[in-house]
Tab-separated table of C-alpha atoms and ligand atoms in Angstrom:
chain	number	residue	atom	x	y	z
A	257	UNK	CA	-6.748	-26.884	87.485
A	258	UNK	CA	-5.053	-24.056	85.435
A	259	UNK	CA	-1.432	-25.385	85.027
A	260	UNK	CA	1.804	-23.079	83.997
A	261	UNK	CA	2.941	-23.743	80.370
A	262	UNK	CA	6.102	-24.617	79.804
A	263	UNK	CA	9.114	-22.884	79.930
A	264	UNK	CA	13.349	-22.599	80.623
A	265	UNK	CA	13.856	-20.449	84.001
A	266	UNK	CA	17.324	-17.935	83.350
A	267	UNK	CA	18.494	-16.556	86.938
A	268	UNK	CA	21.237	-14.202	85.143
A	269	UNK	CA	23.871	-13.374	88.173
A	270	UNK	CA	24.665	-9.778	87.255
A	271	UNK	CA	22.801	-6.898	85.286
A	272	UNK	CA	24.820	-7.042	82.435
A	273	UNK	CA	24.750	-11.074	81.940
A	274	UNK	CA	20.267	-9.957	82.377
A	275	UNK	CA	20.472	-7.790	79.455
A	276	UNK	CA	22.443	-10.392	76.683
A	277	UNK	CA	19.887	-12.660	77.892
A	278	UNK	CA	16.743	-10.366	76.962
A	279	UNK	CA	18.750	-9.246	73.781
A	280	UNK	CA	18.968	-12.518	72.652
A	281	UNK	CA	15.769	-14.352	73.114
A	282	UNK	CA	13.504	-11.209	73.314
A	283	UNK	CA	11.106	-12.531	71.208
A	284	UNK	CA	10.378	-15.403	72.818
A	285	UNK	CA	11.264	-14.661	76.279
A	286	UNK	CA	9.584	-12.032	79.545
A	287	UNK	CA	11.304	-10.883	82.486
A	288	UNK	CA	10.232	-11.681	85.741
A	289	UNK	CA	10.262	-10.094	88.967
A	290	UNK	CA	7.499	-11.080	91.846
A	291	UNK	CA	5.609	-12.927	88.823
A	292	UNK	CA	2.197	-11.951	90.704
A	293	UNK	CA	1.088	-11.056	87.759
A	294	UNK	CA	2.664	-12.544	85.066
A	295	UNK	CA	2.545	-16.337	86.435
A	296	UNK	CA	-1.367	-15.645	86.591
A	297	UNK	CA	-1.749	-14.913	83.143
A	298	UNK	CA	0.898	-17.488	82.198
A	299	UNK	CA	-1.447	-19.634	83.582
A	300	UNK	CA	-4.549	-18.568	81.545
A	301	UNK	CA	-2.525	-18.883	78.405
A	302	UNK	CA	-2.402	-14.558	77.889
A	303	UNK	CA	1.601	-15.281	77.714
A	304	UNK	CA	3.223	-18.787	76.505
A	305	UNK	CA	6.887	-17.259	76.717
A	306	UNK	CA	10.059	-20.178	76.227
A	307	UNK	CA	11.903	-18.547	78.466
A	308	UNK	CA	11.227	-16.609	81.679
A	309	UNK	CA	14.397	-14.496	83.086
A	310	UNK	CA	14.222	-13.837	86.507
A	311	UNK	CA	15.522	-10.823	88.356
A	312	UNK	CA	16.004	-12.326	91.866
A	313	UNK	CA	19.364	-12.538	91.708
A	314	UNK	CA	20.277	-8.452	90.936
A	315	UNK	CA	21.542	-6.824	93.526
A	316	UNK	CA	21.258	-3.818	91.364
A	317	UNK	CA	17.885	-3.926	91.452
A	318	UNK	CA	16.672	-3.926	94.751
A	319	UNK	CA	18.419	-1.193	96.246
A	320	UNK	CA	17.208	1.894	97.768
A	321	UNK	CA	19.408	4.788	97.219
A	322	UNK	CA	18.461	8.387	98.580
A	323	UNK	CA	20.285	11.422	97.899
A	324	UNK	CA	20.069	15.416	98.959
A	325	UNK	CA	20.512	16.060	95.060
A	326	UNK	CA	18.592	13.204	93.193
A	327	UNK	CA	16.177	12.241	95.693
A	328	UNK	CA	15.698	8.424	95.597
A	329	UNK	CA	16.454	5.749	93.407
A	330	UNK	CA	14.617	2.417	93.586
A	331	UNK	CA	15.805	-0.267	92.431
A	332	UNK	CA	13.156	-2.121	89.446
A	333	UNK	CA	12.835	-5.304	92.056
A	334	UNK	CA	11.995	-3.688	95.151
A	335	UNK	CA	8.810	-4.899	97.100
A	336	UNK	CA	6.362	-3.248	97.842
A	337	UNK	CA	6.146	-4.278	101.095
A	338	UNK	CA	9.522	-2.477	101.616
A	339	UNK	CA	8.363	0.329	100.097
A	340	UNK	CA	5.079	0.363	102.374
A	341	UNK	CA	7.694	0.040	105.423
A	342	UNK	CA	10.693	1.865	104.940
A	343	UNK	CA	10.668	4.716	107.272
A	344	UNK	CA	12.222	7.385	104.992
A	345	UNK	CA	9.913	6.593	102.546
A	346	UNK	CA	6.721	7.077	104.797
A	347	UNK	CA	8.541	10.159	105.959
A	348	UNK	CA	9.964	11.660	102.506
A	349	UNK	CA	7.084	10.436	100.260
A	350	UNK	CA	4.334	9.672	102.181
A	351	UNK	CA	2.122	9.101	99.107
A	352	UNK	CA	4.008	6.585	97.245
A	353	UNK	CA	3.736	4.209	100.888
A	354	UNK	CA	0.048	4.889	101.119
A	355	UNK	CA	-0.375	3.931	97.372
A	356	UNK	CA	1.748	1.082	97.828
A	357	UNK	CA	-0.009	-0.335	101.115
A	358	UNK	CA	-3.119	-0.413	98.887
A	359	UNK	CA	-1.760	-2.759	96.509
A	360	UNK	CA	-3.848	-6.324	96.829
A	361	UNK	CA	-2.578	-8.170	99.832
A	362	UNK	CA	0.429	-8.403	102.211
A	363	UNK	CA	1.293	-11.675	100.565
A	364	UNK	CA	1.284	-10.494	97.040
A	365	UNK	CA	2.785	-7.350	98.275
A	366	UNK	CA	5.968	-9.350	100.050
A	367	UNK	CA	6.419	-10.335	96.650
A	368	UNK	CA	5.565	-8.303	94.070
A	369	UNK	CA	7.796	-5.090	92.784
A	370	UNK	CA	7.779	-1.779	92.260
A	371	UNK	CA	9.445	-2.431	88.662
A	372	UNK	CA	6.331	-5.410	88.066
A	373	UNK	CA	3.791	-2.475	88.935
A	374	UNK	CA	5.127	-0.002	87.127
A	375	UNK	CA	4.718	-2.379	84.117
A	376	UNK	CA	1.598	-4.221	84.991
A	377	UNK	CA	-0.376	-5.405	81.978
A	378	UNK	CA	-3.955	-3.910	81.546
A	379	UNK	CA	-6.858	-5.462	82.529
A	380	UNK	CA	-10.523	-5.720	81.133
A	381	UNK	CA	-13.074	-8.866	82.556
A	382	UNK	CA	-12.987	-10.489	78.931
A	383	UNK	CA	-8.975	-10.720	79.033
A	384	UNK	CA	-8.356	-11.920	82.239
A	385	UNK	CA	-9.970	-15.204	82.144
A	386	UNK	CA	-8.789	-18.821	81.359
A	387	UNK	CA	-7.808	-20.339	78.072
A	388	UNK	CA	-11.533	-21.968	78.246
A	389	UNK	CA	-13.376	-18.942	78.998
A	390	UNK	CA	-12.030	-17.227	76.645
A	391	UNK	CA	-12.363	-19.764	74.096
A	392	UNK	CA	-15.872	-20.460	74.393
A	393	UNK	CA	-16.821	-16.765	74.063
A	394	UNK	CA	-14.445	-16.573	70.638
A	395	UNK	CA	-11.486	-15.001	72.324
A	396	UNK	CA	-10.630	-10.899	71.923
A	397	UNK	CA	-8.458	-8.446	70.291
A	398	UNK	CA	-6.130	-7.798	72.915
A	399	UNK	CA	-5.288	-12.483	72.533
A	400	UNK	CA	-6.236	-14.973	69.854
A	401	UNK	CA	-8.924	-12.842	68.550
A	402	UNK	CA	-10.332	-10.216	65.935
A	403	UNK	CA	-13.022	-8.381	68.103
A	404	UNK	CA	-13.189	-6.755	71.706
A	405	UNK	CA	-16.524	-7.382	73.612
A	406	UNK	CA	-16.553	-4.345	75.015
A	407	UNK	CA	-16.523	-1.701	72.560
A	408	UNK	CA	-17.152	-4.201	68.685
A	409	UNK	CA	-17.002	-1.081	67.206
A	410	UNK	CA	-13.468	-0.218	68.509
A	411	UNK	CA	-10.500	-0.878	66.429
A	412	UNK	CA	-8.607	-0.604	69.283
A	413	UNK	CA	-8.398	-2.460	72.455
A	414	UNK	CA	-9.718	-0.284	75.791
A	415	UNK	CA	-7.791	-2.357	78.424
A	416	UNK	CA	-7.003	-0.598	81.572
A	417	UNK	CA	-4.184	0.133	83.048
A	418	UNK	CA	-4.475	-1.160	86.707
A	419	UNK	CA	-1.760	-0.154	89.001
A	420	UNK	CA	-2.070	1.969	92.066
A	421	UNK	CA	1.357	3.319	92.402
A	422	UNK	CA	1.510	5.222	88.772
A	423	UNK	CA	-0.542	7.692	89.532
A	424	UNK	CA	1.171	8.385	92.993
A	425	UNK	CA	4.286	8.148	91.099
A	426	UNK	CA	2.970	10.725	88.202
A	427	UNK	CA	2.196	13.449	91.155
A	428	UNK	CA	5.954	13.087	92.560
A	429	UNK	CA	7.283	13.657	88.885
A	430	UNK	CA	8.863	10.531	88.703
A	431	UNK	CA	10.772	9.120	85.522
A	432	UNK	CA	12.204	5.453	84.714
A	433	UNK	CA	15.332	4.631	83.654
A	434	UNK	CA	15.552	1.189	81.257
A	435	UNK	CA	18.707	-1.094	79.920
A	436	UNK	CA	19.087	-2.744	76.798
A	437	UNK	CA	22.555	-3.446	74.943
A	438	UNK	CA	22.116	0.108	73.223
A	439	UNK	CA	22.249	1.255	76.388
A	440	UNK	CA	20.377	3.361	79.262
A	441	UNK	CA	17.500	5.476	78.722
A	442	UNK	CA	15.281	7.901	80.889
A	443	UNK	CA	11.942	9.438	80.671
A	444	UNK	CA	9.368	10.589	82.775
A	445	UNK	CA	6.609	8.262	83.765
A	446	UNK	CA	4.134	10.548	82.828
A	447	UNK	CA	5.161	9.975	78.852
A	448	UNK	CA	5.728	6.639	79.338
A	449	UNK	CA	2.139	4.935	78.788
A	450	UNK	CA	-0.116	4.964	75.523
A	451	UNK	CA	-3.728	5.225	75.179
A	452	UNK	CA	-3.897	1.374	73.884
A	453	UNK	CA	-5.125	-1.703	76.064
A	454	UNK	CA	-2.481	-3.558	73.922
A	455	UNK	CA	0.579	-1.276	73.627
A	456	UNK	CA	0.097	0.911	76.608
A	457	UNK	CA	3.666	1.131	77.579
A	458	UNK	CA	6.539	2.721	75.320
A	459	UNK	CA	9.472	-0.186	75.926
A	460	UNK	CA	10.977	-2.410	73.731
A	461	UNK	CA	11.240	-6.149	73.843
A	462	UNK	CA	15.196	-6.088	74.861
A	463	UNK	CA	14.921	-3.412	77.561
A	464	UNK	CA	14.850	-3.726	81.403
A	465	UNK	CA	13.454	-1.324	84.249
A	466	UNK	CA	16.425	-0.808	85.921
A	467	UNK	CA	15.445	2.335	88.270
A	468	UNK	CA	11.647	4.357	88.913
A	469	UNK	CA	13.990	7.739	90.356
A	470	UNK	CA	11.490	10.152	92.404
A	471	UNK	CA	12.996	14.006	92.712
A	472	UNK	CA	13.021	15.631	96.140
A	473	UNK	CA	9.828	16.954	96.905
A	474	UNK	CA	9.280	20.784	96.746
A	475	UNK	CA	8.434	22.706	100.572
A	476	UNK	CA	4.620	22.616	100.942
A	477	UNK	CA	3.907	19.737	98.580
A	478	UNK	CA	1.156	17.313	99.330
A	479	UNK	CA	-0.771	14.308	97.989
A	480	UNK	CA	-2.497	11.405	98.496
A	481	UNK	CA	-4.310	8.335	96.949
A	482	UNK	CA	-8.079	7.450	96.768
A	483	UNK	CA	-8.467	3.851	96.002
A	484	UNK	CA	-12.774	2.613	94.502
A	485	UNK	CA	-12.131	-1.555	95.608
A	486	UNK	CA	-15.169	-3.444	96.392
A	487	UNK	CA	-13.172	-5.577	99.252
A	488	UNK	CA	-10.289	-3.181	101.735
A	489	UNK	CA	-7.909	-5.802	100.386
A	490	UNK	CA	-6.757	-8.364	97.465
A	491	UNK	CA	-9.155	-6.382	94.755
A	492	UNK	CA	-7.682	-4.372	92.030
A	493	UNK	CA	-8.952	-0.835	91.717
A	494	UNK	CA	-12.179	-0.164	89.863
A	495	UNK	CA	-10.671	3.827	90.142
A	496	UNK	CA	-8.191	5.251	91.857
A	497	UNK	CA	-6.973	8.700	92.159
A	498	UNK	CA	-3.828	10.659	92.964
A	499	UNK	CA	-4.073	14.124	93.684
A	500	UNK	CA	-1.330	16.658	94.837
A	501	UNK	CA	-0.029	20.394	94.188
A	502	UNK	CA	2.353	22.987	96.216
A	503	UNK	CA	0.799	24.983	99.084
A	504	UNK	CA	3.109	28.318	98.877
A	505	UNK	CA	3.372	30.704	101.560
A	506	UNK	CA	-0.293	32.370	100.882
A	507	UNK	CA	-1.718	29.336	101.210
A	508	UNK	CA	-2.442	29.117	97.411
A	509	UNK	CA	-2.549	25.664	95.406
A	510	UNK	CA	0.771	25.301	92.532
A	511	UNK	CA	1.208	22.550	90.234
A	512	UNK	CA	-2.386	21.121	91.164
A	513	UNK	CA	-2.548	17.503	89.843
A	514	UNK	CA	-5.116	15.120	89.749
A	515	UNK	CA	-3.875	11.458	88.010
A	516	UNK	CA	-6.339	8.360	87.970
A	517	UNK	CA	-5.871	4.985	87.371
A	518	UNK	CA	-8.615	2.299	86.164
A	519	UNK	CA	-10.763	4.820	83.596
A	520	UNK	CA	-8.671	4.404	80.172
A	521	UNK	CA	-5.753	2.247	78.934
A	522	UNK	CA	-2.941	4.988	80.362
A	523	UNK	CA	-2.862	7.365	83.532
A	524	UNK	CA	-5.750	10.036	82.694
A	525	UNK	CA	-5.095	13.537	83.615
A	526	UNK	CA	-7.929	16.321	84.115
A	527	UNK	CA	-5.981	19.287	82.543
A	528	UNK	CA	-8.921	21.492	82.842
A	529	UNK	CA	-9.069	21.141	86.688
A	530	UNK	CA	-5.216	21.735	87.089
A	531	UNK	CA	-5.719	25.145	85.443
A	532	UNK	CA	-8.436	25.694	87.398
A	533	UNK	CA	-6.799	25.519	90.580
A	534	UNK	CA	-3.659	26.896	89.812
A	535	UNK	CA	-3.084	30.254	91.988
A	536	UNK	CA	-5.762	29.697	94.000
A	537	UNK	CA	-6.369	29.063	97.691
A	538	UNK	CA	-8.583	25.383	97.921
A	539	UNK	CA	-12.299	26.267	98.901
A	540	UNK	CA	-14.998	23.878	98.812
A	541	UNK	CA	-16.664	25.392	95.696
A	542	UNK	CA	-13.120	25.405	93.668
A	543	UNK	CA	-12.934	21.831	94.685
A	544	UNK	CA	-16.768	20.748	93.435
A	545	UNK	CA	-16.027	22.135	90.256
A	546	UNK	CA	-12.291	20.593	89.666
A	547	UNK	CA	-14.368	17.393	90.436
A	548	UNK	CA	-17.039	17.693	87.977
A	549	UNK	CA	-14.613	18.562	85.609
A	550	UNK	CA	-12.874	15.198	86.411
A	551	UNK	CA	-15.997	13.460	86.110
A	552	UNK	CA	-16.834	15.444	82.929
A	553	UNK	CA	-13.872	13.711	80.876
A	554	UNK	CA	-13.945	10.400	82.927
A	555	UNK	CA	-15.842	7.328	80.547
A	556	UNK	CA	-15.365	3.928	82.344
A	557	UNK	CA	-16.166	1.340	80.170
A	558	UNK	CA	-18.187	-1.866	81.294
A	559	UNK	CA	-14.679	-3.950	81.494
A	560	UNK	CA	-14.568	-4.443	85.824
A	561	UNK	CA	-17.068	-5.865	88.169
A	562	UNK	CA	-18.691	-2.441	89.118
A	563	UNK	CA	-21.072	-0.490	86.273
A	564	UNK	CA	-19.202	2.227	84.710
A	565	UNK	CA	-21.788	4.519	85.664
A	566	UNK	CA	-21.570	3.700	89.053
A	567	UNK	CA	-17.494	4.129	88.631
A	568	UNK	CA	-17.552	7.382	86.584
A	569	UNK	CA	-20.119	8.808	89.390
A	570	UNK	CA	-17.357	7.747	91.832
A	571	UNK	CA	-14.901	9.758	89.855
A	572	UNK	CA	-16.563	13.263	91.452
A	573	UNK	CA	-16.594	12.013	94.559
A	574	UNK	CA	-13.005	10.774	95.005
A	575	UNK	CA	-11.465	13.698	93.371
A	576	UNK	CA	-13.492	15.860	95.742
A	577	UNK	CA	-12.479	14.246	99.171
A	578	UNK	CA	-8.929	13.771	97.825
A	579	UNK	CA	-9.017	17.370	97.588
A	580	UNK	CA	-10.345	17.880	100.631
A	581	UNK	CA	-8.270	16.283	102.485
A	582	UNK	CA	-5.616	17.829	100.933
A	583	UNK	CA	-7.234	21.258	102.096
A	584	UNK	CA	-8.058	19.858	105.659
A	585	UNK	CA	-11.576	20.445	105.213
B	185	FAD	C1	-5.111	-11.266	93.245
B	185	FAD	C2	-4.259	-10.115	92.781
B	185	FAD	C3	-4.598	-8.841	93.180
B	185	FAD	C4	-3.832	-7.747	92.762
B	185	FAD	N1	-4.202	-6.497	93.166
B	185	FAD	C5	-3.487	-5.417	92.762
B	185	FAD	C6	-3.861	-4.112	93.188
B	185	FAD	O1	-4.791	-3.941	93.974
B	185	FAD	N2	-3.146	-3.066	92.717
B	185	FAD	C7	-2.089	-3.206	91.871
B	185	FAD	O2	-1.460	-2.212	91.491
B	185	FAD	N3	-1.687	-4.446	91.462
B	185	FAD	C8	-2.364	-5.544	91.893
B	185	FAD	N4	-1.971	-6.815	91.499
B	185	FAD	C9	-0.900	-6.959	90.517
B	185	FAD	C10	0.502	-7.219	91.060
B	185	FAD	O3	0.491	-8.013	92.216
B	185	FAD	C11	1.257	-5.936	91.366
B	185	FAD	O4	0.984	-4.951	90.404
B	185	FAD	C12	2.770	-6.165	91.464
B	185	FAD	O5	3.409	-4.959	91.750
B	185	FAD	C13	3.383	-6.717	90.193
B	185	FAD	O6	4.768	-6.857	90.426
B	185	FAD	P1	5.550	-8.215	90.124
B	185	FAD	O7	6.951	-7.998	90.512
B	185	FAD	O8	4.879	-9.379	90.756
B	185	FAD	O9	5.373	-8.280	88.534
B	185	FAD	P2	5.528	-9.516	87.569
B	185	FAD	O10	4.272	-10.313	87.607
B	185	FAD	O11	6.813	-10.229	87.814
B	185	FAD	O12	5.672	-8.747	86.182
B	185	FAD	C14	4.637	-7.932	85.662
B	185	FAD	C15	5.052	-7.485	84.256
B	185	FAD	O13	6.182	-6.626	84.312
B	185	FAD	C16	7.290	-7.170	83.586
B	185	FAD	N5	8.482	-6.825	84.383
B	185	FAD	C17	8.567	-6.871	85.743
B	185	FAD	N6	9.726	-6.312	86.142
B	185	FAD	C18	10.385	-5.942	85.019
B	185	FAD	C19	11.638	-5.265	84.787
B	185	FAD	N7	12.415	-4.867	85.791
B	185	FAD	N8	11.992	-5.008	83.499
B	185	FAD	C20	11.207	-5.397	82.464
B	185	FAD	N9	10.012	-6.017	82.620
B	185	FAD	C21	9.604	-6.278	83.887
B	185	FAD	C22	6.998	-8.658	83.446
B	185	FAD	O14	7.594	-9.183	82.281
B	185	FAD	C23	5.470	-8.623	83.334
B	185	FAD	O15	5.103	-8.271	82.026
B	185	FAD	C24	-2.699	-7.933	91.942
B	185	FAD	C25	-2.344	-9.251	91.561
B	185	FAD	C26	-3.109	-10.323	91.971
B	185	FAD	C27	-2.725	-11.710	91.573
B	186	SF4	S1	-11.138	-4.096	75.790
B	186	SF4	FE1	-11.865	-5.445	74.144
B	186	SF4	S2	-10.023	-6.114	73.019
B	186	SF4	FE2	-9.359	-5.219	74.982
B	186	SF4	S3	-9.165	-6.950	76.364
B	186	SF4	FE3	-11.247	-6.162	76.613
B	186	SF4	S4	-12.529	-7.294	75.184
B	186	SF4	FE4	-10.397	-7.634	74.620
């Protein structure tokens, strides 16, 4: 039986009392929100933290604020099952409720967060394993050890980033506002992760998601989410891809986007297909070549439980019926 290390539980009662708390034990303490994923890998010894300071009690956090101006503001700690059911959601951003409805199950979903996803640790098959796996094979880079199994030439771990609300996020321009006793800072989600299975996000030990703020959408946007799982439910993806971009009055694709998750350590982009479609109206050639272009600069490495040829091949194929459906071919 894999049993929780141990460690001091802090329920701060406001925001504020959250922050001193993180500012003064940062280095030996996490946040924690659903802990779906963090009391997993507490349990497989990835984190041994002394103290774990819990979010439940913040108010703050777990609101869901829309505006005419701003758009909406959610709160670090709301579910995803509320995001999944909340009518103005499905209505105002229909693609951040179909991403979220195809995070793992309804149970892990009732608890886990928008905030927890947004920050989700990276996964590869020779990280997320117990103490005794690990040990037996000589540990890795990214915990305990000096070499990654998956590239040994690498001096850099090739983790991947896991979540399938990012890239939904990334095609409604969101950006993510964090706390710390210097204070509040924004950016935009798409400059928030680095290409690094170990340092993939840019936050610092003593700062707290507070908000992930979505703009208004422009008239004739659209998007949606393609999810590669080898179960409908519970499995993380193996790839997963977010597409979107304005229809203007001619019926012409602006701002194309295509975002996946599961290839590389951050969000991957496909620049080349984005100028590709830009200006033009979506015909089923245009989209066969955006997706081999996608597929092109998409190299899945052997860290899942599907080949990464096999994943890589499904890159052409999801970008191209994402697109399609987009186009209502
Ligand atoms: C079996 C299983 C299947 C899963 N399948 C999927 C899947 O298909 N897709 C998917 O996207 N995810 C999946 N997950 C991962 C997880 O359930 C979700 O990503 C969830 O959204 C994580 O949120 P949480 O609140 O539980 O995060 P936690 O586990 O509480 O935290 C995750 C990380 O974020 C940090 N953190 C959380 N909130 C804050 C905050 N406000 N400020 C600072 N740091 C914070 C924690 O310190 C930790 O490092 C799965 C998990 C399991 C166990
Ligand atoms: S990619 Fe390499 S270093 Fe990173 S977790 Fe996997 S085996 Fe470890």
């Amino acid at each position: 039986m894999m049993t929780l290390p141990k460690f001091q539980f802090l329920a701060p009662e406001t925001l504020k009392e959250a922050v001193e708390l993180l500012d003064k034990h940062s280095d030996e303490a996490k946040v924690i929100a659903g802990g779906t994923d963090l009391l997993v890998s507490m349990k497989q010894k990835l984190f041994t933290p002394n103290y774990l300071i819990g979010l439940d009690k913040l108010k703050e956090l777990k609101s869901t604020e829309f505006s005419d101006s701003e758009g909406l503001k959610l709160g670090a700690a709301v579910t995803i099952a509320e995001i999944t059911s909340n009518k103005k959601i499905q209505e105002k951003f229909p693609v951040l409720a179909l991403a979220a409805g195809k995070v793992a199950t309804v149970t892990l979903r009732n608890k886990g967060t928008i905030g927890g996803n947004v920050l989700l640790d990276t996964r590869c098959y020779y990280y997320n394993q117990s103490f005794f796996w690990r040990k037996s094979l000589g540990y890795c880079m990214k915990k305990d050890g000096t070499i990654c199994h998956v590239a040994p030439g690498s001096s850099s771990c090739r983790a991947i980033i896991s979540t399938d609300i990012v890239p939904a996020l990334i095609t409604l321009n969101a950006t993510v506002t964090f706390l710390s006793n210097s204070g509040e800072r924004t950016i935009p989600l798409d400059e928030f992760y680095n290409e690094d299975g170990m340092e993939w996000r840019r936050i610092q030990p003593n700062e707290i998601l507070v908000s992930v703020n979505i703009p208004n959408s422009p008239k004739g946007f659209k998007a949606t989410y393609h999810k590669l799982r080898r179960r409908e439910t519970i499995d993380y993806p193996m790839l997963g891809v977010a597409v979107s971009y304005v229809e203007n009055a001619n019926g012409e694709m602006e701002n194309p986007r295509i975002v996946m998750t599961a290839i590389q350590s951050s969000p991957m982009e496909v620049p080349e297909a984005s100028k590709l479609l830009e200006g033009k109206k979506p015909t089923q050639e245009l989209i066969a070549q955006a997706s081999e272009l996608a597929y092109k600069i998409a190299k899945p490495l052997d860290l899942t439980n599907a080949p990464p040829l096999y994943r890589k091949k499904m890159v052409r194929v999801f970008v191209k019926r994402a697109l399609e459906e987009l186009a209502g071919f």
